[in-house]
């Protein structure tokens, strides 16, 4: 409807159900067209218009604080959480007082009852406000269940247990809030990376400004020990830059003139002047933060299942509780008060707290853990999918290999020409060409400190090579097809090198072959170990996809240990092959450089791009990006995915298992409110602590 979108950060969202309640309340604001709460990122996006006061009123049931900008807060200590939950502490003190009075004055004494009522009111007033609002609107969530259970306990005179339900439920919510705060620290740490101010040279003066005011082409001064405030290129100076915040690389990277640098990275030793190439809102760091926030809102299939299950589960629990409370007294002559008590216990034990929190805490924590290690995962769905896949396809150029041809060997066939002279002539000719193979020869010739000759009568033969005259002598350099006749020994040597996967170029002087050069795109040092680790993790099928000829494809696949290869593929062919591999092996992962592999990455069940921090295509196309161009992060990501899947399964099992065990106690009539709340709180605590194990998920080599 053309309405504008606004985003706000929300502090105080303790549980997923509370986030949903807040979202529904915001949707009821007359000027709001739609609202979407990102619980993982503590953020709400509003379509339409709403003031911060209106939003805070919508979140008043949980005292939510809403801000337009993210507010960087220091990490909370244990005592900070105690202070925030002072009402729980007060309620606990009043409960202890009530228990003391219980033994001194008796359970029916008005002062004893008053102590328990005070404990219930102090500890549960927020619970009751939300619960009554939900009852009026016929929303049945965990707070509705707890409210009904506490009121029922009061009606049948179970004051001590009613107070215990309130306190233990509040403690359970505090634990959930703590776990989400820990999980969200991944975003908070990213947001706190970049400095808020920068020193910029304007009109010859060095002035401090807010980073939001930096313009493209501004010259930013970065002194040793300072963080770089914006993406740009070095215009003066050189230094070692710690890029761990962006790429996950543990070692600093040397940066000199015209090298690219990123916002949030640390200048370790030298004075730098950086020319800004992006506004702060468009930096690589800003994109990563945005994508991590969005990723935490993208629900994995397991989480979608839990959400759907919980939607039916809560009403079902209410029906079961009603049945437990009414059927035995009405049809079997059992005591009404006793079975009403059992029904209330069923309500408490059936609270879906643990079930609802079982998956999002694990997903949010895992995505944050990946981001800290230089791996950008765009959603829980991709993280979960990666854990199920056992076929992986690799692009060759720029992924398995370094992406640029290099001279691997050479042979001088003329007795009258030294190596230095050979490469001086070769590089002089190749300087007239922009072909990648020409650049490989020029780069290699620099080892001999050559001084290029002037080339006359230069001529290019498309697809074959070049020719020219140096000091009156005609030379040619190019592929074997450029030369009309080759001796059998040279032909044999060329064929042998080509069979080994090399591209061979020859050089002639006066039409006599004087030497040959073998060129290949060198395999990355880490590729072999990465493939070995992937196979060790149980990945059954590995496939190399390349546009090169079959000999090159076979050679590279054998060098790194990839099991299959498909050669002579155009980008469109790679997309077709991914579809065929999916039909053959089921779900397939595609790993590419994020540029010409975009169609294949998009077609694969999970597309993983070599991120080369700052490559927009990698961030936009892939489902997962390896920000440091580091293949060793791939086995780490697979391990993280599988570990996350296992923890989610464990959590769902714990959450449902404990509740089923407690519910079985209804049959002999042994279920009490104490057992019910301890089972519910125990399940919540168990799944929370289990999920938080992912925080310490570090890369291991």
XYZ file of C-alpha atoms in Angstrom:
701
model
C 0.000 0.000 0.000
C 2.990 2.255 -0.364
C 3.465 2.525 3.405
C 6.978 3.214 4.620
C 8.919 0.779 6.786
C 10.627 1.711 10.045
C 12.938 -0.441 12.130
C 13.345 -0.186 15.900
C 15.492 -2.022 18.431
C 13.693 -3.516 21.423
C 15.199 -4.181 24.834
C 13.599 -6.571 27.292
C 12.026 -9.237 25.055
C 12.499 -12.308 27.231
C 10.671 -15.000 25.299
C 9.370 -15.860 21.843
C 5.742 -15.810 23.011
C 6.225 -12.347 24.511
C 7.684 -11.197 21.195
C 4.593 -12.516 19.407
C 2.308 -10.742 21.877
C 4.239 -7.501 21.325
C 3.950 -7.945 17.549
C 0.179 -8.454 17.784
C -0.206 -5.418 20.060
C 1.720 -3.243 17.594
C -0.464 -4.460 14.721
C -3.473 -3.098 16.634
C -2.088 0.469 16.496
C -4.411 2.261 13.999
C -1.564 3.798 11.958
C 0.310 0.502 11.617
C -0.281 -1.553 8.462
C 1.885 -4.493 9.529
C 4.580 -5.396 12.052
C 7.238 -8.089 12.186
C 9.295 -8.849 15.297
C 12.759 -10.353 14.838
C 13.112 -12.015 18.241
C 16.681 -13.184 17.626
C 17.911 -9.676 16.773
C 15.617 -7.869 19.281
C 14.217 -5.782 16.460
C 10.788 -4.820 15.100
C 10.001 -3.643 11.570
C 6.837 -1.563 11.309
C 4.997 -0.899 8.043
C 3.114 2.376 8.458
C 3.854 4.826 11.246
C 4.254 4.449 14.980
C 5.986 6.567 17.592
C 8.363 5.117 20.168
C 5.806 5.970 22.889
C 3.108 3.989 21.059
C 5.441 1.028 20.647
C 6.449 1.103 24.307
C 2.783 1.178 25.321
C 2.261 -1.904 23.143
C 5.132 -3.537 25.036
C 4.166 -2.263 28.489
C 3.089 -5.784 29.551
C 6.823 -6.591 29.725
C 8.251 -3.087 30.209
C 9.896 -3.137 26.795
C 12.197 -0.270 25.865
C 12.197 0.805 22.210
C 14.960 2.803 20.498
C 15.429 4.040 16.929
C 19.147 3.251 16.959
C 20.964 0.306 18.443
C 22.272 1.188 21.911
C 25.603 -0.392 22.793
C 25.404 -1.642 26.365
C 28.124 -3.204 28.452
C 27.841 -6.899 29.167
C 25.574 -7.728 32.082
C 26.903 -9.487 35.138
C 25.010 -12.016 37.209
C 24.119 -9.285 39.702
C 22.740 -7.109 36.906
C 20.255 -9.868 36.112
C 19.410 -10.161 39.825
C 18.703 -6.397 39.991
C 16.585 -6.533 36.829
C 14.489 -9.269 38.425
C 14.137 -7.627 41.804
C 10.446 -8.526 41.910
C 11.404 -12.212 41.813
C 13.834 -11.724 44.695
C 11.152 -9.849 46.640
C 8.633 -12.573 45.897
C 11.090 -15.225 47.075
C 11.621 -13.364 50.377
C 7.854 -13.091 50.883
C 7.438 -16.803 50.109
C 10.078 -17.653 52.727
C 8.215 -15.415 55.183
C 4.933 -17.138 54.291
C 6.457 -20.589 54.867
C 7.768 -19.430 58.276
C 4.310 -18.139 59.220
C 2.819 -21.406 57.876
C 4.698 -23.376 60.534
C 4.167 -20.813 63.308
C 0.555 -19.692 62.755
C -0.877 -22.424 60.522
C -1.907 -22.438 56.880
C -5.389 -20.967 57.484
C -4.212 -17.930 59.434
C -4.966 -14.629 57.576
C -1.378 -13.383 58.062
C 0.029 -16.598 56.548
C -2.332 -16.342 53.586
C -1.449 -12.625 53.286
C 2.250 -13.507 53.015
C 1.598 -15.953 50.177
C -0.765 -13.513 48.401
C 1.902 -10.786 48.644
C 4.477 -13.192 47.195
C 2.127 -14.049 44.301
C 1.319 -10.387 43.551
C 4.924 -9.116 43.752
C 6.343 -11.947 41.651
C 3.507 -12.359 39.203
C 1.817 -9.016 38.535
C 3.355 -8.808 35.043
C 2.343 -12.407 34.380
C -1.252 -11.700 35.432
C -1.581 -8.517 33.366
C -0.447 -10.372 30.227
C -2.470 -13.454 31.124
C -5.734 -11.551 31.629
C -5.185 -9.578 28.405
C -4.667 -12.855 26.561
C -7.784 -14.381 28.108
C -9.893 -11.417 26.999
C -8.508 -11.795 23.452
C -8.714 -15.631 23.609
C -4.949 -15.986 23.115
C -3.701 -19.103 24.845
C 0.025 -18.994 25.483
C 2.242 -19.958 28.415
C 1.290 -16.862 30.435
C -2.387 -17.649 29.998
C -1.772 -21.190 31.282
C 0.206 -19.930 34.275
C -2.418 -17.312 35.143
C -5.217 -19.910 35.121
C -3.074 -22.312 37.176
C -2.260 -19.726 39.870
C -5.885 -18.531 40.117
C -7.032 -22.166 40.409
C -4.462 -22.882 43.136
C -5.719 -19.852 45.076
C -9.359 -20.947 44.711
C -8.676 -24.352 46.242
C -6.447 -22.870 48.969
C -3.067 -24.102 47.676
C -1.403 -20.778 48.470
C 2.122 -22.031 48.997
C 2.151 -23.930 45.715
C 0.542 -21.014 43.841
C 3.346 -18.754 45.057
C 5.951 -21.362 44.104
C 4.473 -21.581 40.577
C 4.806 -17.801 40.183
C 8.407 -17.683 41.413
C 9.678 -20.684 39.494
C 7.967 -19.502 36.301
C 9.577 -16.064 36.729
C 12.981 -17.704 37.259
C 12.406 -19.799 34.130
C 11.627 -16.653 32.106
C 14.732 -14.921 33.516
C 16.835 -17.886 32.373
C 15.302 -17.687 28.893
C 16.031 -13.952 28.790
C 19.617 -14.605 29.864
C 20.096 -17.269 27.201
C 18.784 -14.996 24.441
C 21.029 -12.157 25.639
C 24.017 -14.470 25.380
C 22.955 -15.613 21.920
C 22.389 -12.038 20.735
C 25.896 -11.018 21.782
C 27.070 -12.034 18.290
C 25.165 -9.098 16.798
C 26.039 -6.788 19.680
C 29.743 -7.536 19.266
C 29.498 -6.852 15.511
C 27.688 -3.563 16.113
C 30.325 -2.462 18.583
C 33.238 -3.162 16.246
C 33.305 0.052 14.208
C 34.167 3.388 15.882
C 31.488 6.060 16.196
C 33.769 8.953 15.200
C 36.541 9.419 12.631
C 39.327 11.881 11.883
C 38.865 13.291 8.380
C 41.101 15.666 6.436
C 38.965 18.480 5.041
C 40.260 21.776 3.686
C 43.725 20.760 4.842
C 42.591 20.308 8.456
C 42.247 17.131 10.500
C 38.802 17.215 12.119
C 36.827 14.687 14.155
C 33.348 13.931 12.816
C 30.596 11.355 13.319
C 31.139 8.334 11.046
C 27.646 8.860 9.565
C 28.918 12.151 8.103
C 31.778 10.546 6.141
C 31.322 11.058 2.405
C 32.719 8.999 -0.481
C 36.292 10.138 -1.371
C 36.839 11.685 2.086
C 40.368 11.079 3.374
C 40.186 9.370 6.777
C 43.193 9.327 9.111
C 43.763 6.042 10.953
C 46.585 5.990 13.511
C 48.250 2.885 14.996
C 45.925 1.084 17.398
C 42.775 2.664 15.929
C 39.950 0.902 14.119
C 39.170 1.778 10.528
C 35.768 3.539 10.498
C 34.719 2.984 6.875
C 35.457 0.819 3.808
C 38.055 2.371 1.524
C 41.473 2.107 -0.122
C 44.820 3.103 1.331
C 45.898 6.445 -0.163
C 48.954 6.943 2.074
C 51.046 4.739 4.346
C 51.238 1.016 4.987
C 50.442 -1.204 7.950
C 49.380 -4.619 9.200
C 45.607 -4.828 9.572
C 43.820 -7.250 11.866
C 40.754 -8.286 9.818
C 39.482 -10.958 12.206
C 36.251 -9.049 12.838
C 35.278 -9.360 9.164
C 37.060 -12.431 7.808
C 37.827 -14.519 10.888
C 41.537 -14.540 9.904
C 43.754 -14.887 12.966
C 46.855 -13.321 11.372
C 47.154 -9.627 10.417
C 47.254 -8.786 6.689
C 49.730 -6.284 5.245
C 48.087 -3.365 3.433
C 49.824 -0.791 1.232
C 48.938 1.835 -1.364
C 45.586 1.210 -3.135
C 44.841 -1.916 -1.046
C 41.261 -2.317 0.150
C 40.460 -2.007 3.865
C 37.216 -2.574 5.770
C 35.298 -0.796 8.507
C 35.784 -2.337 11.939
C 39.256 -3.767 11.247
C 42.212 -2.778 13.446
C 45.251 -0.827 12.270
C 48.045 -2.470 14.238
C 51.226 -0.508 13.574
C 51.452 2.149 10.828
C 49.928 5.564 10.031
C 47.307 5.302 7.274
C 45.230 7.654 5.217
C 42.211 5.885 3.737
C 40.043 7.209 0.898
C 36.429 6.277 1.669
C 34.775 4.239 -1.095
C 31.462 3.559 0.678
C 29.126 5.330 3.052
C 28.954 3.840 6.541
C 25.507 2.343 5.866
C 26.891 0.488 2.812
C 30.078 -0.974 4.300
C 30.814 -4.687 4.343
C 30.377 -4.653 8.132
C 26.958 -2.980 7.825
C 25.889 -5.619 5.284
C 27.106 -8.424 7.531
C 25.203 -7.001 10.522
C 22.045 -6.675 8.438
C 22.363 -10.187 7.034
C 23.064 -11.718 10.463
C 19.986 -9.935 11.863
C 17.859 -11.210 9.002
C 19.385 -14.685 9.354
C 18.284 -14.867 12.976
C 14.722 -14.172 11.850
C 14.801 -16.876 9.141
C 13.376 -19.941 10.827
C 14.897 -23.338 10.256
C 12.539 -26.213 9.355
C 12.928 -27.606 12.874
C 11.879 -24.257 14.336
C 8.933 -23.995 11.935
C 7.857 -27.467 13.027
C 8.102 -26.515 16.703
C 6.096 -23.317 16.108
C 3.359 -25.226 14.262
C 3.375 -27.947 16.912
C 3.151 -25.399 19.747
C 0.141 -23.750 18.089
C -1.815 -27.018 18.456
C -0.024 -28.194 21.588
C -1.161 -25.378 23.909
C -4.931 -25.716 23.246
C -4.533 -29.502 23.486
C -2.921 -29.176 26.927
C -5.810 -26.956 28.049
C -8.328 -29.607 26.897
C -6.370 -32.365 28.656
C -6.224 -30.281 31.847
C -9.973 -29.636 31.632
C -10.585 -33.349 31.132
C -8.362 -34.306 34.094
C -10.171 -31.765 36.312
C -13.736 -32.735 35.326
C -14.015 -36.298 33.999
C -13.027 -38.228 37.201
C -15.378 -36.191 39.465
C -18.287 -36.184 36.994
C -18.165 -39.786 35.787
C -16.262 -41.737 38.437
C -17.306 -39.986 41.643
C -13.737 -38.891 42.456
C -13.017 -35.904 44.695
C -13.491 -32.679 42.744
C -10.864 -30.646 44.624
C -8.202 -33.337 44.223
C -8.711 -33.665 40.447
C -9.009 -29.890 39.975
C -5.573 -29.722 41.588
C -4.321 -32.416 39.183
C -5.778 -30.442 36.244
C -3.953 -27.305 37.377
C -0.717 -29.297 37.606
C -1.272 -30.503 34.023
C -1.607 -26.853 32.921
C 1.707 -25.998 34.548
C 3.647 -28.999 33.302
C 2.177 -28.487 29.825
C 3.565 -24.940 29.565
C 5.429 -24.834 26.217
C 8.339 -22.681 27.494
C 11.052 -25.282 26.993
C 9.648 -26.431 23.662
C 9.386 -22.900 22.249
C 12.918 -21.940 23.320
C 14.494 -25.273 22.315
C 15.285 -24.296 18.711
C 15.714 -20.490 18.392
C 18.399 -20.261 21.079
C 20.436 -22.946 19.307
C 19.982 -21.356 15.847
C 20.753 -17.796 16.994
C 23.792 -18.962 18.969
C 25.132 -21.018 16.054
C 24.723 -18.166 13.547
C 26.539 -15.844 15.933
C 29.298 -18.395 16.491
C 29.721 -18.725 12.713
C 29.865 -14.941 12.248
C 32.621 -14.630 14.857
C 34.620 -17.217 12.896
C 34.268 -15.408 9.563
C 31.351 -17.447 8.195
C 28.160 -15.594 7.271
C 25.094 -17.868 7.406
C 21.951 -16.245 6.011
C 19.429 -18.304 7.956
C 18.759 -21.280 10.151
C 17.239 -23.129 7.186
C 20.612 -23.196 5.389
C 22.489 -24.142 8.543
C 20.109 -27.030 9.102
C 20.133 -28.119 5.431
C 23.932 -28.268 5.363
C 23.859 -30.812 8.172
C 21.735 -33.209 6.075
C 23.712 -33.054 2.806
C 26.326 -35.622 1.735
C 27.173 -34.361 -1.803
C 29.282 -31.261 -2.426
C 30.287 -29.646 -5.743
C 33.239 -27.260 -6.119
C 33.958 -24.669 -8.767
C 37.620 -24.942 -9.773
C 38.884 -21.479 -10.633
C 39.059 -19.155 -7.632
C 37.762 -21.819 -5.273
C 39.929 -24.941 -5.372
C 42.624 -23.011 -7.254
C 43.957 -19.515 -6.645
C 42.080 -18.107 -9.619
C 45.087 -16.781 -11.504
C 47.452 -18.666 -13.867
C 51.076 -19.011 -12.811
C 54.183 -20.291 -14.583
C 54.850 -23.774 -13.211
C 57.825 -24.796 -15.389
C 59.726 -23.873 -18.531
C 62.273 -25.353 -20.939
C 64.801 -23.487 -23.076
C 65.369 -25.268 -26.400
C 68.024 -22.911 -27.846
C 71.627 -23.222 -26.764
C 72.204 -19.582 -27.675
C 69.607 -18.118 -25.262
C 69.882 -17.730 -21.509
C 66.872 -17.986 -19.165
C 67.065 -14.249 -18.473
C 67.096 -13.421 -22.201
C 64.245 -15.863 -22.881
C 61.942 -14.281 -20.291
C 63.001 -10.748 -21.203
C 61.846 -11.329 -24.799
C 58.722 -13.262 -23.729
C 57.623 -10.601 -21.248
C 58.349 -7.797 -23.752
C 55.966 -9.411 -26.225
C 53.331 -10.278 -23.612
C 53.211 -6.712 -22.271
C 51.223 -5.852 -25.376
C 48.489 -8.328 -24.335
C 45.843 -8.321 -21.566
C 45.362 -12.106 -21.573
C 45.662 -13.805 -18.125
C 48.362 -16.139 -19.496
C 50.354 -13.092 -20.617
C 50.129 -11.668 -17.092
C 51.474 -14.953 -15.704
C 54.574 -14.707 -17.946
C 55.146 -11.033 -17.096
C 54.829 -11.737 -13.370
C 57.267 -14.670 -13.546
C 59.782 -12.631 -15.583
C 60.008 -10.157 -12.680
C 62.006 -12.818 -10.815
C 64.851 -12.165 -13.266
C 64.739 -8.382 -12.910
C 64.259 -7.938 -16.672
C 64.408 -4.671 -18.625
C 61.826 -4.951 -21.443
C 62.705 -4.435 -25.097
C 60.793 -2.216 -27.509
C 58.506 -4.300 -29.745
C 57.878 -3.286 -33.376
C 55.340 -4.612 -35.888
C 53.198 -6.013 -33.061
C 50.315 -8.193 -34.220
C 47.773 -10.312 -32.336
C 46.379 -13.560 -33.714
C 42.997 -14.037 -32.027
C 42.804 -17.147 -29.890
C 46.362 -18.191 -30.685
C 49.008 -15.682 -29.630
C 51.018 -12.617 -30.635
C 53.969 -11.752 -32.827
C 56.371 -8.840 -33.108
C 59.903 -7.737 -33.978
C 62.630 -7.030 -31.428
C 65.843 -5.424 -32.706
C 64.945 -6.583 -36.234
C 64.344 -10.225 -35.288
C 60.778 -11.651 -35.660
C 59.317 -13.510 -32.655
C 56.070 -15.371 -32.011
C 54.604 -16.504 -28.678
C 51.383 -18.412 -28.219
C 49.597 -21.748 -28.171
C 50.947 -24.742 -30.164
C 48.238 -24.114 -32.752
C 49.957 -20.865 -33.734
C 52.935 -22.740 -35.167
C 52.604 -24.550 -38.494
C 55.005 -27.418 -37.877
C 56.520 -28.798 -34.708
C 59.137 -31.506 -34.366
C 57.944 -34.838 -33.009
C 59.960 -34.366 -29.789
C 58.348 -30.958 -29.107
C 54.876 -32.294 -29.940
C 55.448 -35.184 -27.525
C 56.578 -32.829 -24.758
C 53.592 -30.534 -25.316
C 51.183 -33.489 -25.205
C 52.723 -34.807 -21.985
C 52.375 -31.416 -20.283
C 48.808 -31.015 -21.503
C 47.931 -34.488 -20.210
C 49.172 -33.329 -16.805
C 46.763 -30.378 -16.921
C 49.142 -27.587 -17.984
C 48.495 -24.928 -20.585
C 51.565 -24.788 -22.853
C 52.792 -21.741 -24.766
C 55.736 -21.779 -27.189
C 58.068 -19.011 -28.346
C 59.868 -18.926 -31.704
C 62.726 -16.835 -33.083
C 62.837 -16.643 -36.875
C 60.198 -19.440 -36.853
C 62.495 -21.741 -34.810
C 61.076 -22.834 -31.451
C 63.403 -21.532 -28.719
C 61.475 -22.562 -25.617
C 58.194 -23.502 -23.979
C 56.400 -22.434 -20.809
C 53.956 -24.591 -18.807
C 51.263 -22.538 -17.052
C 48.555 -23.644 -14.643
C 46.140 -22.169 -12.159
C 47.863 -23.231 -8.936
C 45.895 -25.212 -6.370
C 45.316 -23.395 -3.086
C 47.546 -24.730 -0.309
C 44.506 -25.372 1.899
C 42.438 -27.209 -0.741
C 43.877 -30.691 -0.137
C 43.388 -30.562 3.640
C 39.894 -29.129 3.230
C 38.782 -31.940 0.899
C 40.336 -34.517 3.223
C 38.460 -33.012 6.202
C 35.181 -32.931 4.256
C 35.495 -36.623 3.380
C 36.472 -37.422 6.974
C 33.219 -35.775 8.088
C 31.313 -38.343 6.005
C 30.576 -36.277 2.881
C 30.101 -39.178 0.460
C 30.277 -37.393 -2.896
C 32.622 -34.592 -4.026
C 32.502 -33.199 -7.570
C 34.727 -30.670 -9.376
C 32.996 -28.387 -11.906
C 35.168 -26.481 -14.384
C 35.172 -24.839 -17.771
C 38.664 -26.233 -18.403
C 39.412 -29.292 -20.514
C 39.131 -32.797 -19.178
C 42.885 -33.256 -18.659
C 43.082 -30.177 -16.427
C 39.931 -31.178 -14.549
C 41.264 -34.692 -13.907
C 44.663 -33.397 -12.791
C 43.214 -30.871 -10.302
C 40.681 -33.386 -8.955
C 43.455 -35.948 -8.394
C 45.739 -33.372 -6.771
C 43.225 -32.395 -4.109
C 41.366 -35.702 -3.707
C 37.985 -34.781 -5.225
C 36.208 -37.978 -6.308
C 34.499 -36.846 -9.547
C 34.963 -34.091 -12.127
C 32.896 -32.503 -14.889
C 34.817 -30.493 -17.512
C 34.164 -28.025 -20.366
C 31.269 -26.358 -18.524
C 29.930 -22.855 -19.140
C 28.240 -21.073 -16.179
C 24.846 -22.180 -17.527
C 26.124 -25.764 -17.838
C 27.139 -25.712 -14.168
C 23.568 -24.839 -13.221
C 22.270 -27.780 -15.299
C 24.831 -30.127 -13.726
C 23.776 -29.065 -10.208
C 20.177 -30.024 -11.064
C 21.357 -33.392 -12.419
C 23.541 -34.015 -9.349
C 20.525 -33.266 -7.122
C 18.570 -35.912 -8.997
C 21.442 -38.358 -8.608
C 22.564 -37.741 -5.006
C 19.691 -35.860 -3.376
C 20.483 -32.453 -1.913
C 23.733 -30.833 -3.100
C 25.997 -28.066 -1.770
C 27.709 -25.819 -4.325
C 30.896 -23.965 -3.400
C 31.977 -21.198 -5.795
C 33.577 -17.774 -6.022
C 30.233 -15.963 -6.108
C 30.765 -14.251 -9.473
C 30.279 -16.437 -12.546
C 28.935 -19.240 -10.351
C 25.824 -17.292 -9.332
C 23.329 -19.478 -11.291
C 24.757 -22.701 -9.831
C 24.921 -21.243 -6.318
C 21.282 -20.187 -6.549
C 20.197 -23.612 -7.872
C 21.997 -25.686 -5.227
C 20.205 -26.595 -1.998
C 22.921 -24.657 -0.170
C 25.151 -22.201 -2.055
C 28.464 -21.366 -0.370
C 30.526 -18.488 -1.776
C 34.164 -17.671 -1.267
C 33.434 -14.312 0.320
C 36.662 -12.407 -0.262
C 35.379 -9.820 2.221
C 33.712 -7.030 0.351
C 32.593 -9.063 -2.657
C 28.981 -7.900 -2.968
C 28.053 -10.800 -5.244
C 29.109 -13.344 -2.625
C 27.055 -11.635 0.076
C 23.998 -11.359 -2.158
C 23.997 -14.675 -4.046
C 25.097 -17.320 -1.594
C 23.278 -18.828 1.367
C 26.585 -19.018 3.239
C 29.703 -16.882 2.627
C 33.245 -17.712 3.760
C 34.321 -14.142 4.445
C 38.068 -14.716 4.539
C 38.230 -16.667 1.260
C 39.392 -19.442 3.581
C 38.435 -22.979 2.553
C 39.363 -24.321 5.995
C 36.156 -22.642 7.242
C 34.099 -25.100 5.176
C 34.670 -28.201 7.365
C 34.144 -25.952 10.416
C 30.769 -24.854 9.033
C 29.703 -28.440 8.303
C 30.704 -29.465 11.842
C 28.818 -26.490 13.306
C 25.733 -27.346 11.265
C 25.708 -30.960 12.397
C 26.372 -30.024 16.008
C 23.500 -27.516 15.898
C 21.173 -30.154 14.446
C 22.107 -32.601 17.188
C 21.510 -30.005 19.901
C 18.102 -29.086 18.430
C 17.085 -32.770 18.393
C 18.335 -33.194 21.961
C 16.430 -30.096 23.084
C 13.140 -31.185 21.536
C 13.627 -34.623 23.093
C 14.409 -33.155 26.525
C 11.475 -30.706 26.378
C 8.879 -33.296 25.384
C 10.369 -36.193 27.336
C 10.311 -34.469 30.717
C 6.740 -33.286 30.168
C 5.518 -36.722 29.103
C 7.138 -38.270 32.184
C 5.471 -35.693 34.428
C 2.089 -36.106 32.698
C 2.232 -39.877 33.246
C 2.117 -39.150 36.983
C -1.498 -38.014 36.470
C -2.613 -41.650 36.033
C -1.908 -42.681 39.650
C -2.776 -39.140 40.824
C 0.791 -38.352 41.886
C 1.321 -35.151 39.873
C 1.671 -32.094 42.117
C 2.165 -28.438 41.312
C 5.673 -28.725 42.759
C 6.588 -31.569 40.405
C 4.899 -29.789 37.494
C 6.745 -26.493 37.856
C 10.072 -28.210 38.559
C 9.619 -30.356 35.433
C 8.797 -27.281 33.349
C 11.627 -25.201 34.777
C 14.042 -28.131 34.579
C 13.268 -28.668 30.893
C 13.707 -24.950 30.145
C 17.011 -24.820 32.029
C 18.233 -27.992 30.350
C 17.520 -26.891 26.754
C 18.879 -23.397 27.417
C 22.203 -24.569 28.809
C 22.467 -27.215 26.102
C 21.970 -24.618 23.327
C 24.454 -22.201 24.891
C 27.206 -24.790 24.418
C 27.317 -23.524 20.821
C 28.683 -20.161 22.016
C 32.041 -21.811 22.600
C 31.997 -23.511 19.198
C 35.453 -22.524 17.932
C 37.183 -23.457 14.727
C 39.523 -26.364 15.226
C 42.128 -27.343 12.699
